[in-house]
């Protein structure tokens, strides 16, 4: 859409009297066209300056954006104030019967000299800032734009991430949408704007091209579409900001207004309230000093009380309440299934570590229960999960593996305590809690029918692993398929898409990542630059996945792909790295469990593609459709 630039009712004639020549500073190149917000085009064939200095407040700006025929003031208020002060001074002089003194004349001219000096200083400051900024850019700094351009990557769209800012109100923002952005190809000392079109979208980031460049990509640039300098077409008109065509193409057209009208008629732009929506979507209900219950990272079977220390982009840094130096912390998103309101553990029968602190510390208060994600209600009155039932589950201590697992305890409200077969501690300290609707648990046979490697129990001798044989040997039954979550949303992800993802084994880190496999709603996330054994299975609606540009938007630090030196050293020090990575959630787990993780990560491979088992033929995995790897 073209919002028009004829909304300015002020007289914007470009005529100027000769007595204003002393205001001219930093002459512009001859014939430089400048578009004011009313769409009129001005040129300076005589080489006169396009800049002016307000005689009232001293602001330096584009002459044609100034008011009055003589362009002496930056605003109507300055013009009126100057006129009022001049009248008062004239009346006072007449009453006193004295003509202006020589000193008064000198003082009258002095502000102009001061303004010119200030303008010169301003230009010098801009140059110094530009040099400082250029020097501050790290030589090996990561740039999503360069990374995507150089490899022709595709990023997952913002609409795939409902929990992220603008995830539910992104609208029709796509290639071809026009916006108003700062014009960096300009020698003017003030900030001016020009119209650009979206050439390519990558999450929040957009590759923009200034209008008038046609197929010339020499000045294309990447920016975050949710940034404060990106505006819908028409914003300059309503804000009184000048539109100035880039210097590179300034002579390309003689009538820029006609060009813009032709180019923008029928085009799309951002909604007028886009920036407001961005701001609202980045307001988070969790506040510092709120108390929550969160999983104990040293004993997954229980929860502990923690306090919100900081909130960044909806991610919470939680400090366990008993940590005096505040170093014992845990990172998670506010919608994570690992955090709950105070009293949740008692209400469902979950193990809980009581704090030695007898009363709340000053300033700490319980987070309201309505802030936490609600799980789907289930009907456990009829056929339901029972202790001892077998299933397949993502191992929270090794998220690259889906393992043979057992339901160890049935809690209230649909929650289940699950253990990984063959690696459980005798006291159950490594059991973990999943809800019955969790996308991280699967019926027996899910991995085989979807060609996913299933991790068998540690020490199990009969390989390849067969569920039918294992169920008979352990005298167990498989959990009924109908009890599992069968919903598969239209998530929009495709193999090869780039995104920013949390390394859940080190949850304070958000990394450059790629979707490498999709099985229904299950995504295989690969961390760019690292070996495949660091991959993680994640649900498509996980709050630990973010669009490209999320870290830049929220101020969170992004971990770039591992450099070549790190990749070269992975093969030689793979075991040590895997051990360090797998210990994030282990804490005091038994050595047998730790050895299991190391051995699995060291490359034990099993094949389960020898055909369907008898148990499968009885319907245990009949719901799931076989997917191509």
Short mmCIF file of C-alpha atoms in Angstrom, two decimals, residues 421-423 456-463 596 599 604 606:
data_model
loop_
_atom_site.label_atom_id
_atom_site.label_comp_id
_atom_site.label_asym_id
_atom_site.label_seq_id
_atom_site.Cartn_x
_atom_site.Cartn_y
_atom_site.Cartn_z
CA UNK A 421 15.76 -49.75 31.49
CA UNK A 422 19.20 -51.08 32.42
CA UNK A 423 20.58 -47.82 33.82
CA UNK A 456 18.23 -51.04 24.20
CA UNK A 457 18.75 -51.65 27.92
CA UNK A 458 22.37 -51.64 29.02
CA UNK A 459 23.85 -55.13 28.94
CA UNK A 460 21.00 -56.64 26.97
CA UNK A 461 22.57 -59.56 25.09
CA UNK A 462 20.04 -60.47 22.41
CA UNK A 463 20.80 -58.19 19.54
CA UNK A 596 26.24 -46.22 29.91
CA UNK A 599 29.38 -46.07 25.80
CA UNK A 604 27.34 -48.38 19.75
CA UNK A 606 22.07 -51.29 16.62
#
